[in-house]
mmCIF file of N, CA and C in Angstrom:
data_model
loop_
_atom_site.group_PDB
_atom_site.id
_atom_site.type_symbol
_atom_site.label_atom_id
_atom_site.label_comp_id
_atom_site.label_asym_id
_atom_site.label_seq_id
_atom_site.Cartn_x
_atom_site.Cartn_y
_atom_site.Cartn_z
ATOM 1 N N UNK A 178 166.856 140.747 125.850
ATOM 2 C CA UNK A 178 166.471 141.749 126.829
ATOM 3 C C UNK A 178 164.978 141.604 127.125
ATOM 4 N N UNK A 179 164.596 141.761 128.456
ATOM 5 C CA UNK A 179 163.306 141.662 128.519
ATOM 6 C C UNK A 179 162.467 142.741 128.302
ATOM 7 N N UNK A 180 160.648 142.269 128.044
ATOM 8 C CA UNK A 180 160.460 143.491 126.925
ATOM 9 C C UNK A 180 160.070 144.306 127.904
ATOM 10 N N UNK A 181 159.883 145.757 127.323
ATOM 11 C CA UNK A 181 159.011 146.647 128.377
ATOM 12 C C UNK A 181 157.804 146.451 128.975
ATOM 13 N N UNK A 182 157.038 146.074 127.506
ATOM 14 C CA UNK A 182 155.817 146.391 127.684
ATOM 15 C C UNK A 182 154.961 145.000 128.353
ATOM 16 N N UNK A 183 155.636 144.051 128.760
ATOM 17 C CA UNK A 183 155.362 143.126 130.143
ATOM 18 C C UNK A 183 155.032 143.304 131.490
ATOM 19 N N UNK A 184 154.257 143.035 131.552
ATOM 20 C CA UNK A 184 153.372 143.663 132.974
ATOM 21 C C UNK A 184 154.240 143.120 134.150
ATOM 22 N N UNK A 185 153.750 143.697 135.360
ATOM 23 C CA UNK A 185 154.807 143.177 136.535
ATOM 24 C C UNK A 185 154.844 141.837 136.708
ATOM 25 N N UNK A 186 153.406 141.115 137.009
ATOM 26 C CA UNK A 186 153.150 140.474 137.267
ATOM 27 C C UNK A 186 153.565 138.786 136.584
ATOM 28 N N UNK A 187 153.684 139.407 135.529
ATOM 29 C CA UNK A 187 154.356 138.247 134.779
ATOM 30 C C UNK A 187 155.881 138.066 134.660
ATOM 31 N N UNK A 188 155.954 139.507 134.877
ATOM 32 C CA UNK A 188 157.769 139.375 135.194
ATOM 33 C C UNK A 188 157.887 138.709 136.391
ATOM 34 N N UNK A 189 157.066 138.847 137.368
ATOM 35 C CA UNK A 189 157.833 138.639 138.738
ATOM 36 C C UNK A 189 157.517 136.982 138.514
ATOM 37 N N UNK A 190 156.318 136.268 137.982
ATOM 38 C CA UNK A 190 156.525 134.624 137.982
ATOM 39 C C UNK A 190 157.710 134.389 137.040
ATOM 40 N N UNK A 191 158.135 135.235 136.106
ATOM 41 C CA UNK A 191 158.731 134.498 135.145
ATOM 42 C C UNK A 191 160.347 134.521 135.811
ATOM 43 N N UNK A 192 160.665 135.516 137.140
ATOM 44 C CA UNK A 192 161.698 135.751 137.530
ATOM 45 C C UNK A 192 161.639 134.798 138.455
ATOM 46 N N UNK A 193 160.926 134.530 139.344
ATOM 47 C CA UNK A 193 160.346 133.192 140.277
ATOM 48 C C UNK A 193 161.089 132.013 139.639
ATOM 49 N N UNK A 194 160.367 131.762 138.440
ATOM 50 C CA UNK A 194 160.688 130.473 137.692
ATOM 51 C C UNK A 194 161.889 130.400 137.103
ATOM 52 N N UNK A 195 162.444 131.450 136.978
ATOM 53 C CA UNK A 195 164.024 131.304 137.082
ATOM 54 C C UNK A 195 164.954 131.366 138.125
ATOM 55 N N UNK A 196 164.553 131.790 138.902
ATOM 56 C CA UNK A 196 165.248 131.153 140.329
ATOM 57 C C UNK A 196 165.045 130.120 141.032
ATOM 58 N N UNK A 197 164.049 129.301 140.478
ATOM 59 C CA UNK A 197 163.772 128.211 140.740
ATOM 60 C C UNK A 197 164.729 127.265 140.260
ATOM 61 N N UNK A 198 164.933 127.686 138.870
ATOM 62 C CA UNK A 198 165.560 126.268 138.084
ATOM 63 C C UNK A 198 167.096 126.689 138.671
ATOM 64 N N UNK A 199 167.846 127.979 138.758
ATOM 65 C CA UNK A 199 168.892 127.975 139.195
ATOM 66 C C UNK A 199 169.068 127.372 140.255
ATOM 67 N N UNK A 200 168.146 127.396 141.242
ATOM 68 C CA UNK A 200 168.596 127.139 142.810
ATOM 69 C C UNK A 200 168.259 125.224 142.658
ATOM 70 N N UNK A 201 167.831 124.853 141.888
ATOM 71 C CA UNK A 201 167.909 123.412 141.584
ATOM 72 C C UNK A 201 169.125 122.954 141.090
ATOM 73 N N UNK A 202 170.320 124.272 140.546
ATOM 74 C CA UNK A 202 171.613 123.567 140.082
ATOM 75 C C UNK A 202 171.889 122.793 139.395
ATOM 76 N N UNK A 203 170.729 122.204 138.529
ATOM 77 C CA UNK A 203 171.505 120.775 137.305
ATOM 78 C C UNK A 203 170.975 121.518 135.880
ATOM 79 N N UNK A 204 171.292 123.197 136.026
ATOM 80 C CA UNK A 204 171.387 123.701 134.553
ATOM 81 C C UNK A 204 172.717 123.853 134.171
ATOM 82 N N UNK A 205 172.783 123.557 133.021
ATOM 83 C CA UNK A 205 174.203 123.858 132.130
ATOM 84 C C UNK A 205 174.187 125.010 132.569
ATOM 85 N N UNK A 206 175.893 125.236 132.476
ATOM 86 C CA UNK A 206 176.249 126.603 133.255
ATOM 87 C C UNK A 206 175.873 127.357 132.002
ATOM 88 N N UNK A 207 175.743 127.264 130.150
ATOM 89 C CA UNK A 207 175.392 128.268 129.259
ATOM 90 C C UNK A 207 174.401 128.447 129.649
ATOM 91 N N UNK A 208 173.530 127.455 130.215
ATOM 92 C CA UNK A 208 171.849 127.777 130.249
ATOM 93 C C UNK A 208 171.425 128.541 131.660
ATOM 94 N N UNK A 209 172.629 128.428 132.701
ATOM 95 C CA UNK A 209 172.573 128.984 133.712
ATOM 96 C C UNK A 209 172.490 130.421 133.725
ATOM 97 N N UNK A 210 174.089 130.872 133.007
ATOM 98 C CA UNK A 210 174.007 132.142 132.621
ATOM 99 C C UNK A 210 173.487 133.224 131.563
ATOM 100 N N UNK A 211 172.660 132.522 130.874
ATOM 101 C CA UNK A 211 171.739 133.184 130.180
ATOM 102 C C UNK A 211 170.392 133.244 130.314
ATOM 103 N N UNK A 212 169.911 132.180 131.699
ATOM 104 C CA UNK A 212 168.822 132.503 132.849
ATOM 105 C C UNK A 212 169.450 133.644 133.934
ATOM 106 N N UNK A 213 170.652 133.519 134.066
ATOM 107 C CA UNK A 213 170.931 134.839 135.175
ATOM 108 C C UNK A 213 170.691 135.992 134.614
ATOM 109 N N UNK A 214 171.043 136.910 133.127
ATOM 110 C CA UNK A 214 170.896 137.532 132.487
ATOM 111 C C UNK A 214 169.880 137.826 132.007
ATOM 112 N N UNK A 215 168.645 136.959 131.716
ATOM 113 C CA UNK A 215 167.041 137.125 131.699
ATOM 114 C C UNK A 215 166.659 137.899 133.128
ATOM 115 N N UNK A 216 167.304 136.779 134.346
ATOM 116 C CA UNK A 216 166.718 137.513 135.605
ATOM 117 C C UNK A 216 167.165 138.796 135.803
ATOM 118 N N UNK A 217 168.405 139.216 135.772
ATOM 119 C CA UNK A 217 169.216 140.860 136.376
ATOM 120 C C UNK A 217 167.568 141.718 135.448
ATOM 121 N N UNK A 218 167.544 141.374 134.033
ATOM 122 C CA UNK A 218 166.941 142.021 132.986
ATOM 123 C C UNK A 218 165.433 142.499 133.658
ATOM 124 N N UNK A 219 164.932 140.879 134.241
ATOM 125 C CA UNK A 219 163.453 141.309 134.779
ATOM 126 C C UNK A 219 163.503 142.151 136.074
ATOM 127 N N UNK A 220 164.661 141.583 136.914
ATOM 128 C CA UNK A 220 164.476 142.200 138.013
ATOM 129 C C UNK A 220 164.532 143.761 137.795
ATOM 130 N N UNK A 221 165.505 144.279 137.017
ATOM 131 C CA UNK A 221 165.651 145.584 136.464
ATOM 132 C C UNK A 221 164.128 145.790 136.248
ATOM 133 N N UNK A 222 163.737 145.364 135.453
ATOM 134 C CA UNK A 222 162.139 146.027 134.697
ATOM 135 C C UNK A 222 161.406 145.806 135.821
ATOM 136 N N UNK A 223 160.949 145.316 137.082
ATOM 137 C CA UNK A 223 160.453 145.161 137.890
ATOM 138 C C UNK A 223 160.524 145.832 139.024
ATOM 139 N N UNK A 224 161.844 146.528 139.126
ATOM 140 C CA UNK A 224 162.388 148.223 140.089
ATOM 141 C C UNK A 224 161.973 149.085 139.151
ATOM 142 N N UNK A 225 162.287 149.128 138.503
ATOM 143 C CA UNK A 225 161.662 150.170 137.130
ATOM 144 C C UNK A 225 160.311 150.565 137.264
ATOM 145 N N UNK A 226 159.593 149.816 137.301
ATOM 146 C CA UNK A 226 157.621 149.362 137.423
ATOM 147 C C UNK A 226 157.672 149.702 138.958
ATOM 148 N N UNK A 227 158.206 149.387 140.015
ATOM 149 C CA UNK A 227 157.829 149.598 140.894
ATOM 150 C C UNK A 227 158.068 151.058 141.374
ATOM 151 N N UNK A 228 159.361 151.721 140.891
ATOM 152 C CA UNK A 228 159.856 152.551 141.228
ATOM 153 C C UNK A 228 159.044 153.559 140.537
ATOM 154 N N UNK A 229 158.291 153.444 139.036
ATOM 155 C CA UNK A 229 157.210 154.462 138.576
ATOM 156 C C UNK A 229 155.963 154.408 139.489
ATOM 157 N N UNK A 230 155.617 153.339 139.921
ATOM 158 C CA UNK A 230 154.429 153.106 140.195
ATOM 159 C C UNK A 230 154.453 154.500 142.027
ATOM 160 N N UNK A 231 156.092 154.060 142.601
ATOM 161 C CA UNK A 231 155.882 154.889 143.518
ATOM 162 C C UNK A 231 155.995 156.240 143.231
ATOM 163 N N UNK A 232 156.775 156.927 142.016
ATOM 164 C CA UNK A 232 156.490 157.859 141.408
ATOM 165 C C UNK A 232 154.755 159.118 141.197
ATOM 166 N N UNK A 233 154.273 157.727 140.615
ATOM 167 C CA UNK A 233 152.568 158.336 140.390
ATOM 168 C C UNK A 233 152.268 158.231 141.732
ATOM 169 N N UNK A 234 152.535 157.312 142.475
ATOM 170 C CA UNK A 234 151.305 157.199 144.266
ATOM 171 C C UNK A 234 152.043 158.749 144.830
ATOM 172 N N UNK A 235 153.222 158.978 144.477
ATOM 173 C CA UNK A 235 153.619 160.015 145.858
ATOM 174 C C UNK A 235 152.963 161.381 145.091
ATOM 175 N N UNK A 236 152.865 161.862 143.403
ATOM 176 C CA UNK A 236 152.483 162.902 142.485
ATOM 177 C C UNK A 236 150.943 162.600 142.801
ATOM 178 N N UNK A 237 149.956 161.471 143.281
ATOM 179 C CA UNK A 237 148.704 161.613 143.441
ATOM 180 C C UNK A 237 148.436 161.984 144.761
ATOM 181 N N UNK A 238 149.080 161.159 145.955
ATOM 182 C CA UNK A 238 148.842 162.254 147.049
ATOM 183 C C UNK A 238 149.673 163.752 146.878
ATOM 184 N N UNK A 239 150.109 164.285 146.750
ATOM 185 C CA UNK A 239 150.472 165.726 146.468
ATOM 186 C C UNK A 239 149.369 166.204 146.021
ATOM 187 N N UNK A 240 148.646 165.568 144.737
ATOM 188 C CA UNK A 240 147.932 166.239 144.591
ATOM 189 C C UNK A 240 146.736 166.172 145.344
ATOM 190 N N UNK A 241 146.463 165.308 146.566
ATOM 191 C CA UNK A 241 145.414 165.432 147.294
ATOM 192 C C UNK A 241 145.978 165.683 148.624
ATOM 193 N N UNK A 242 146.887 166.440 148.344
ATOM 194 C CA UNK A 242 147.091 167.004 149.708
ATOM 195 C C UNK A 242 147.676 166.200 150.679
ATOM 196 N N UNK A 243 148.257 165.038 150.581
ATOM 197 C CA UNK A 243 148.193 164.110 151.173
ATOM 198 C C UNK A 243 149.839 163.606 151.138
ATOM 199 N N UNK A 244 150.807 163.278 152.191
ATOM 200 C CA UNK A 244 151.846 162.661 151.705
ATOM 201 C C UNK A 244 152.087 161.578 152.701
ATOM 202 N N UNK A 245 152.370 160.303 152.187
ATOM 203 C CA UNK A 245 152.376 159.133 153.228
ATOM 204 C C UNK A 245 153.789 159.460 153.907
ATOM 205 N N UNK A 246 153.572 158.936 155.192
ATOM 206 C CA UNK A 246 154.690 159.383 156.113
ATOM 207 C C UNK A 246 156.248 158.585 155.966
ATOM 208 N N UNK A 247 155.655 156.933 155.139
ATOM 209 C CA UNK A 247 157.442 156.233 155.267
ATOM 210 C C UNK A 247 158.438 156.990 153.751
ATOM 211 N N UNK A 248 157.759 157.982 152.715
ATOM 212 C CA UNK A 248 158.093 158.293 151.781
ATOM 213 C C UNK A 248 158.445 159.806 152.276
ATOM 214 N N UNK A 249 157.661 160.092 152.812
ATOM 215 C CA UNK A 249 157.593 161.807 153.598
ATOM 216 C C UNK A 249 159.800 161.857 154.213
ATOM 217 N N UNK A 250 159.418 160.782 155.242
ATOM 218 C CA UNK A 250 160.919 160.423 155.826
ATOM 219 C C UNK A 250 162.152 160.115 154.487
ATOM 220 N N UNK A 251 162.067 159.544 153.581
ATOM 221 C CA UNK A 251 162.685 159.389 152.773
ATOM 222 C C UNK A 251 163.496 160.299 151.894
ATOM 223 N N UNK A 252 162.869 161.741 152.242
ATOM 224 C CA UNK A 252 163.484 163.131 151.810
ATOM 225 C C UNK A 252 162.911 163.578 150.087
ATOM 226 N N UNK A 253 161.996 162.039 150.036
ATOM 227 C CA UNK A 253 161.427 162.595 148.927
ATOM 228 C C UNK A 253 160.301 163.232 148.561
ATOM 229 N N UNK A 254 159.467 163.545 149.397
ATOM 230 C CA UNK A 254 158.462 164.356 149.760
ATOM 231 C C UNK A 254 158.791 165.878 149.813
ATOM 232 N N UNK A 255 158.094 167.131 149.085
ATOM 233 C CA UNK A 255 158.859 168.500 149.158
ATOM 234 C C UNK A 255 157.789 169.085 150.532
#
């Protein structure tokens, strides 16, 4: 499982570099599918991270009074 405490940024090359070697096709299908299963893992932790990150931006404009308009539309804005 991939770990938490991995920053985005390294998830997203390390998810890169596994779609790389898949979309090259000459991995063993064990080695295939236990690179697909790394990726679902990062991509997960990487909606996760992104999805907090929009969490805190929409709780910091609130608190400045402020709500961006494509999140406002989204129904998640009170």
């Amino acid at each position: 499982m991939a770990e938490k405490n991995v920053m985005f940024n390294d998830a997203m090359e390390q998810l890169e570099e596994i779609v790389k070697l898949l979309e090259q096709g000459d991995v063993p299908l064990e080695e295939a599918l236990t690179l697909y299963q790394k990726g679902m893992e990062l991509s997960k932790l990487c909606h996760d991270k992104l999805k907090n990150a929009e969490t805190q931006l929409v709780t910091m404009m609130k608190d400045g009074k402020e709500v961006p308009a494509e999140i406002e539309g989204e129904g998640n804005a009170q």
